[in-house]
Amino acid sequence: MLHAGVARRELTPYWGVELTGWGYYIERRWQRIRDPLFATALAVDDGKRTVIVVALDLMVIDDRFTQITRARIHDETGVPPAAIL
């Protein structure tokens, strides 16, 4: 039997966070929210293995962020980091 679950959490930053980018965006802070930002996760388990797929509404993530995020998800779920995408 296949089991699946989905979770979603808003990531919209607090008021006054600087916008990312170059030139015009340097030291420019956001002034309104057009669309909220989310983290969405899908977990699928076939009884032998669980895989988690995470989608982030972020412009850039680096390897360090990915490793830290996988480690935190592993600590909370027991799912091996290699099975967290």
mmCIF file of N, CA and C in Angstrom:
data_model
loop_
_atom_site.group_PDB
_atom_site.id
_atom_site.type_symbol
_atom_site.label_atom_id
_atom_site.label_comp_id
_atom_site.label_asym_id
_atom_site.label_seq_id
_atom_site.Cartn_x
_atom_site.Cartn_y
_atom_site.Cartn_z
ATOM 1 N N MET A 1 0.838 -1.174 0.000
ATOM 2 C CA MET A 1 0.000 0.000 0.000
ATOM 3 C C MET A 1 0.889 1.245 0.000
ATOM 4 N N LEU A 2 0.493 2.227 -0.743
ATOM 5 C CA LEU A 2 1.231 3.478 -0.856
ATOM 6 C C LEU A 2 0.568 4.532 0.027
ATOM 7 N N HIS A 3 1.380 5.198 0.836
ATOM 8 C CA HIS A 3 0.886 6.288 1.681
ATOM 9 C C HIS A 3 1.561 7.579 1.229
ATOM 10 N N ALA A 4 0.803 8.661 1.254
ATOM 11 C CA ALA A 4 1.360 9.957 0.870
ATOM 12 C C ALA A 4 0.783 11.042 1.762
ATOM 13 N N GLY A 5 1.576 12.074 1.971
ATOM 14 C CA GLY A 5 1.126 13.219 2.755
ATOM 15 C C GLY A 5 1.748 14.490 2.206
ATOM 16 N N VAL A 6 1.026 15.577 2.370
ATOM 17 C CA VAL A 6 1.495 16.873 1.885
ATOM 18 C C VAL A 6 1.400 17.883 3.020
ATOM 19 N N ALA A 7 2.388 18.773 3.095
ATOM 20 C CA ALA A 7 2.364 19.856 4.079
ATOM 21 C C ALA A 7 2.818 21.134 3.392
ATOM 22 N N ARG A 8 2.326 22.250 3.902
ATOM 23 C CA ARG A 8 2.695 23.541 3.325
ATOM 24 C C ARG A 8 2.799 24.563 4.453
ATOM 25 N N ARG A 9 3.854 25.366 4.400
ATOM 26 C CA ARG A 9 4.043 26.409 5.409
ATOM 27 C C ARG A 9 4.481 27.695 4.708
ATOM 28 N N GLU A 10 3.918 28.801 5.163
ATOM 29 C CA GLU A 10 4.275 30.083 4.561
ATOM 30 C C GLU A 10 5.677 30.510 4.989
ATOM 31 N N LEU A 11 6.445 31.036 4.026
ATOM 32 C CA LEU A 11 7.813 31.501 4.263
ATOM 33 C C LEU A 11 7.969 33.003 4.057
ATOM 34 N N THR A 12 6.893 33.701 3.794
ATOM 35 C CA THR A 12 6.991 35.127 3.505
ATOM 36 C C THR A 12 7.781 35.812 4.613
ATOM 37 N N PRO A 13 8.851 36.534 4.261
ATOM 38 C CA PRO A 13 9.693 37.144 5.295
ATOM 39 C C PRO A 13 8.990 38.283 6.016
ATOM 40 N N TYR A 14 9.535 38.617 7.171
ATOM 41 C CA TYR A 14 8.985 39.708 7.958
ATOM 42 C C TYR A 14 9.203 41.039 7.231
ATOM 43 N N TRP A 15 8.470 42.047 7.657
ATOM 44 C CA TRP A 15 8.497 43.354 7.024
ATOM 45 C C TRP A 15 9.908 43.942 7.049
ATOM 46 N N GLY A 16 10.347 44.469 5.907
ATOM 47 C CA GLY A 16 11.604 45.187 5.847
ATOM 48 C C GLY A 16 12.808 44.391 5.394
ATOM 49 N N VAL A 17 12.632 43.133 5.034
ATOM 50 C CA VAL A 17 13.754 42.330 4.549
ATOM 51 C C VAL A 17 14.212 42.882 3.198
ATOM 52 N N GLU A 18 15.536 42.933 2.995
ATOM 53 C CA GLU A 18 16.067 43.439 1.733
ATOM 54 C C GLU A 18 15.738 42.494 0.583
ATOM 55 N N LEU A 19 15.459 43.080 -0.577
ATOM 56 C CA LEU A 19 15.223 42.293 -1.783
ATOM 57 C C LEU A 19 16.540 41.712 -2.274
ATOM 58 N N THR A 20 16.469 40.564 -2.915
ATOM 59 C CA THR A 20 17.669 39.969 -3.484
ATOM 60 C C THR A 20 17.882 40.517 -4.887
ATOM 61 N N GLY A 21 19.091 40.495 -5.336
ATOM 62 C CA GLY A 21 19.390 40.970 -6.681
ATOM 63 C C GLY A 21 20.540 41.958 -6.676
ATOM 64 N N TRP A 22 20.788 42.555 -7.816
ATOM 65 C CA TRP A 22 21.901 43.478 -8.003
ATOM 66 C C TRP A 22 21.384 44.820 -8.488
ATOM 67 N N GLY A 23 22.271 45.816 -8.471
ATOM 68 C CA GLY A 23 21.943 47.129 -9.011
ATOM 69 C C GLY A 23 20.795 47.782 -8.281
ATOM 70 N N TYR A 24 19.697 47.931 -8.973
ATOM 71 C CA TYR A 24 18.512 48.614 -8.454
ATOM 72 C C TYR A 24 18.035 48.029 -7.122
ATOM 73 N N TYR A 25 18.288 46.749 -6.882
ATOM 74 C CA TYR A 25 17.755 46.076 -5.700
ATOM 75 C C TYR A 25 18.645 46.196 -4.464
ATOM 76 N N ILE A 26 19.898 46.651 -4.627
ATOM 77 C CA ILE A 26 20.805 46.724 -3.484
ATOM 78 C C ILE A 26 20.255 47.697 -2.449
ATOM 79 N N GLU A 27 20.182 47.233 -1.217
ATOM 80 C CA GLU A 27 19.669 47.995 -0.072
ATOM 81 C C GLU A 27 18.223 48.458 -0.270
ATOM 82 N N ARG A 28 17.475 47.746 -1.074
ATOM 83 C CA ARG A 28 16.062 48.058 -1.287
ATOM 84 C C ARG A 28 15.224 47.038 -0.529
ATOM 85 N N ARG A 29 14.269 47.509 0.226
ATOM 86 C CA ARG A 29 13.418 46.629 1.031
ATOM 87 C C ARG A 29 12.048 46.488 0.369
ATOM 88 N N TRP A 30 11.450 45.303 0.581
ATOM 89 C CA TRP A 30 10.145 45.091 -0.039
ATOM 90 C C TRP A 30 9.106 45.983 0.627
ATOM 91 N N GLN A 31 8.086 46.351 -0.138
ATOM 92 C CA GLN A 31 7.082 47.290 0.340
ATOM 93 C C GLN A 31 5.676 46.708 0.359
ATOM 94 N N ARG A 32 5.488 45.622 -0.346
ATOM 95 C CA ARG A 32 4.173 44.970 -0.340
ATOM 96 C C ARG A 32 4.368 43.503 -0.706
ATOM 97 N N ILE A 33 3.350 42.725 -0.436
ATOM 98 C CA ILE A 33 3.377 41.307 -0.791
ATOM 99 C C ILE A 33 2.448 41.111 -1.975
ATOM 100 N N ARG A 34 2.999 40.672 -3.080
ATOM 101 C CA ARG A 34 2.161 40.338 -4.234
ATOM 102 C C ARG A 34 1.630 38.924 -4.071
ATOM 103 N N ASP A 35 2.541 37.998 -3.786
ATOM 104 C CA ASP A 35 2.179 36.604 -3.558
ATOM 105 C C ASP A 35 2.983 36.099 -2.365
ATOM 106 N N PRO A 36 2.353 35.401 -1.433
ATOM 107 C CA PRO A 36 3.113 34.840 -0.317
ATOM 108 C C PRO A 36 4.066 33.746 -0.807
ATOM 109 N N LEU A 37 5.128 33.522 -0.049
ATOM 110 C CA LEU A 37 6.105 32.482 -0.361
ATOM 111 C C LEU A 37 5.832 31.267 0.513
ATOM 112 N N PHE A 38 6.026 30.064 -0.057
ATOM 113 C CA PHE A 38 5.722 28.840 0.671
ATOM 114 C C PHE A 38 6.836 27.810 0.567
ATOM 115 N N ALA A 39 6.858 26.926 1.547
ATOM 116 C CA ALA A 39 7.606 25.667 1.479
ATOM 117 C C ALA A 39 6.538 24.585 1.410
ATOM 118 N N THR A 40 6.642 23.697 0.443
ATOM 119 C CA THR A 40 5.681 22.615 0.276
ATOM 120 C C THR A 40 6.438 21.296 0.255
ATOM 121 N N ALA A 41 5.930 20.311 0.975
ATOM 122 C CA ALA A 41 6.600 19.007 1.029
ATOM 123 C C ALA A 41 5.604 17.899 0.714
ATOM 124 N N LEU A 42 6.082 16.913 -0.026
ATOM 125 C CA LEU A 42 5.317 15.706 -0.338
ATOM 126 C C LEU A 42 6.119 14.522 0.173
ATOM 127 N N ALA A 43 5.508 13.709 1.016
ATOM 128 C CA ALA A 43 6.148 12.486 1.507
ATOM 129 C C ALA A 43 5.387 11.292 0.948
ATOM 130 N N VAL A 44 6.126 10.326 0.413
ATOM 131 C CA VAL A 44 5.531 9.112 -0.152
ATOM 132 C C VAL A 44 6.235 7.918 0.474
ATOM 133 N N ASP A 45 5.443 6.956 0.940
ATOM 134 C CA ASP A 45 5.974 5.761 1.604
ATOM 135 C C ASP A 45 5.308 4.534 1.001
ATOM 136 N N ASP A 46 6.116 3.563 0.571
ATOM 137 C CA ASP A 46 5.567 2.326 0.009
ATOM 138 C C ASP A 46 5.627 1.167 1.004
ATOM 139 N N GLY A 47 5.930 1.469 2.263
ATOM 140 C CA GLY A 47 6.041 0.432 3.282
ATOM 141 C C GLY A 47 7.468 -0.031 3.488
ATOM 142 N N LYS A 48 8.337 0.241 2.531
ATOM 143 C CA LYS A 48 9.751 -0.125 2.629
ATOM 144 C C LYS A 48 10.648 1.107 2.666
ATOM 145 N N ARG A 49 10.230 2.131 1.967
ATOM 146 C CA ARG A 49 11.058 3.325 1.848
ATOM 147 C C ARG A 49 10.172 4.564 1.789
ATOM 148 N N THR A 50 10.670 5.631 2.402
ATOM 149 C CA THR A 50 9.983 6.918 2.353
ATOM 150 C C THR A 50 10.852 7.908 1.596
ATOM 151 N N VAL A 51 10.219 8.679 0.739
ATOM 152 C CA VAL A 51 10.890 9.742 -0.001
ATOM 153 C C VAL A 51 10.139 11.038 0.277
ATOM 154 N N ILE A 52 10.893 12.108 0.497
ATOM 155 C CA ILE A 52 10.292 13.423 0.720
ATOM 156 C C ILE A 52 10.800 14.376 -0.357
ATOM 157 N N VAL A 53 9.868 15.057 -1.009
ATOM 158 C CA VAL A 53 10.205 16.065 -2.012
ATOM 159 C C VAL A 53 9.783 17.418 -1.444
ATOM 160 N N VAL A 54 10.723 18.356 -1.422
ATOM 161 C CA VAL A 54 10.461 19.684 -0.869
ATOM 162 C C VAL A 54 10.591 20.722 -1.980
ATOM 163 N N ALA A 55 9.610 21.601 -2.081
ATOM 164 C CA ALA A 55 9.658 22.718 -3.034
ATOM 165 C C ALA A 55 9.646 24.019 -2.234
ATOM 166 N N LEU A 56 10.573 24.915 -2.562
ATOM 167 C CA LEU A 56 10.693 26.182 -1.846
ATOM 168 C C LEU A 56 10.516 27.349 -2.810
ATOM 169 N N ASP A 57 9.705 28.308 -2.427
ATOM 170 C CA ASP A 57 9.535 29.523 -3.228
ATOM 171 C C ASP A 57 10.667 30.497 -2.891
ATOM 172 N N LEU A 58 11.884 30.094 -3.219
ATOM 173 C CA LEU A 58 13.058 30.917 -2.965
ATOM 174 C C LEU A 58 13.818 31.120 -4.256
ATOM 175 N N MET A 59 14.532 32.219 -4.345
ATOM 176 C CA MET A 59 15.272 32.528 -5.558
ATOM 177 C C MET A 59 16.546 31.700 -5.664
ATOM 178 N N VAL A 60 17.249 31.522 -4.548
ATOM 179 C CA VAL A 60 18.521 30.804 -4.552
ATOM 180 C C VAL A 60 18.662 30.031 -3.249
ATOM 181 N N ILE A 61 19.155 28.791 -3.339
ATOM 182 C CA ILE A 61 19.593 28.059 -2.157
ATOM 183 C C ILE A 61 20.958 27.466 -2.488
ATOM 184 N N ASP A 62 21.801 27.345 -1.472
ATOM 185 C CA ASP A 62 23.137 26.801 -1.714
ATOM 186 C C ASP A 62 23.267 25.413 -1.083
ATOM 187 N N ASP A 63 24.418 24.790 -1.282
ATOM 188 C CA ASP A 63 24.639 23.432 -0.772
ATOM 189 C C ASP A 63 24.542 23.370 0.745
ATOM 190 N N ARG A 64 25.068 24.382 1.420
ATOM 191 C CA ARG A 64 25.026 24.383 2.892
ATOM 192 C C ARG A 64 23.579 24.392 3.391
ATOM 193 N N PHE A 65 22.750 25.259 2.803
ATOM 194 C CA PHE A 65 21.342 25.324 3.178
ATOM 195 C C PHE A 65 20.672 23.972 2.941
ATOM 196 N N THR A 66 20.967 23.358 1.796
ATOM 197 C CA THR A 66 20.391 22.054 1.465
ATOM 198 C C THR A 66 20.803 21.000 2.485
ATOM 199 N N GLN A 67 22.076 20.961 2.854
ATOM 200 C CA GLN A 67 22.560 19.978 3.831
ATOM 201 C C GLN A 67 21.917 20.186 5.198
ATOM 202 N N ILE A 68 21.832 21.430 5.642
ATOM 203 C CA ILE A 68 21.215 21.729 6.941
ATOM 204 C C ILE A 68 19.744 21.338 6.926
ATOM 205 N N THR A 69 19.051 21.665 5.841
ATOM 206 C CA THR A 69 17.626 21.343 5.738
ATOM 207 C C THR A 69 17.405 19.835 5.723
ATOM 208 N N ARG A 70 18.203 19.106 4.949
ATOM 209 C CA ARG A 70 18.086 17.641 4.923
ATOM 210 C C ARG A 70 18.349 17.045 6.303
ATOM 211 N N ALA A 71 19.352 17.551 7.009
ATOM 212 C CA ALA A 71 19.675 17.045 8.347
ATOM 213 C C ALA A 71 18.522 17.296 9.317
ATOM 214 N N ARG A 72 17.916 18.465 9.249
ATOM 215 C CA ARG A 72 16.791 18.767 10.153
ATOM 216 C C ARG A 72 15.585 17.880 9.850
ATOM 217 N N ILE A 73 15.297 17.694 8.562
ATOM 218 C CA ILE A 73 14.180 16.821 8.192
ATOM 219 C C ILE A 73 14.471 15.392 8.635
ATOM 220 N N HIS A 74 15.698 14.934 8.431
ATOM 221 C CA HIS A 74 16.093 13.589 8.876
ATOM 222 C C HIS A 74 15.919 13.448 10.386
ATOM 223 N N ASP A 75 16.380 14.435 11.154
ATOM 224 C CA ASP A 75 16.268 14.379 12.615
ATOM 225 C C ASP A 75 14.817 14.289 13.071
ATOM 226 N N GLU A 76 13.921 14.959 12.362
ATOM 227 C CA GLU A 76 12.512 14.972 12.756
ATOM 228 C C GLU A 76 11.716 13.787 12.226
ATOM 229 N N THR A 77 12.168 13.177 11.119
ATOM 230 C CA THR A 77 11.370 12.120 10.490
ATOM 231 C C THR A 77 12.048 10.762 10.445
ATOM 232 N N GLY A 78 13.385 10.748 10.527
ATOM 233 C CA GLY A 78 14.122 9.498 10.370
ATOM 234 C C GLY A 78 14.364 9.115 8.920
ATOM 235 N N VAL A 79 13.866 9.914 7.989
ATOM 236 C CA VAL A 79 14.083 9.640 6.565
ATOM 237 C C VAL A 79 15.541 9.967 6.236
ATOM 238 N N PRO A 80 16.251 9.049 5.564
ATOM 239 C CA PRO A 80 17.654 9.310 5.227
ATOM 240 C C PRO A 80 17.803 10.562 4.356
ATOM 241 N N PRO A 81 18.851 11.357 4.586
ATOM 242 C CA PRO A 81 19.052 12.569 3.791
ATOM 243 C C PRO A 81 19.063 12.315 2.280
ATOM 244 N N ALA A 82 19.554 11.168 1.847
ATOM 245 C CA ALA A 82 19.591 10.858 0.412
ATOM 246 C C ALA A 82 18.190 10.687 -0.180
ATOM 247 N N ALA A 83 17.187 10.477 0.669
ATOM 248 C CA ALA A 83 15.809 10.298 0.203
ATOM 249 C C ALA A 83 14.996 11.583 0.343
ATOM 250 N N ILE A 84 15.692 12.683 0.610
ATOM 251 C CA ILE A 84 15.039 13.988 0.731
ATOM 252 C C ILE A 84 15.504 14.847 -0.435
ATOM 253 N N LEU A 85 14.570 15.173 -1.309
ATOM 254 C CA LEU A 85 14.905 15.930 -2.526
ATOM 255 C C LEU A 85 14.379 17.347 -2.434
#
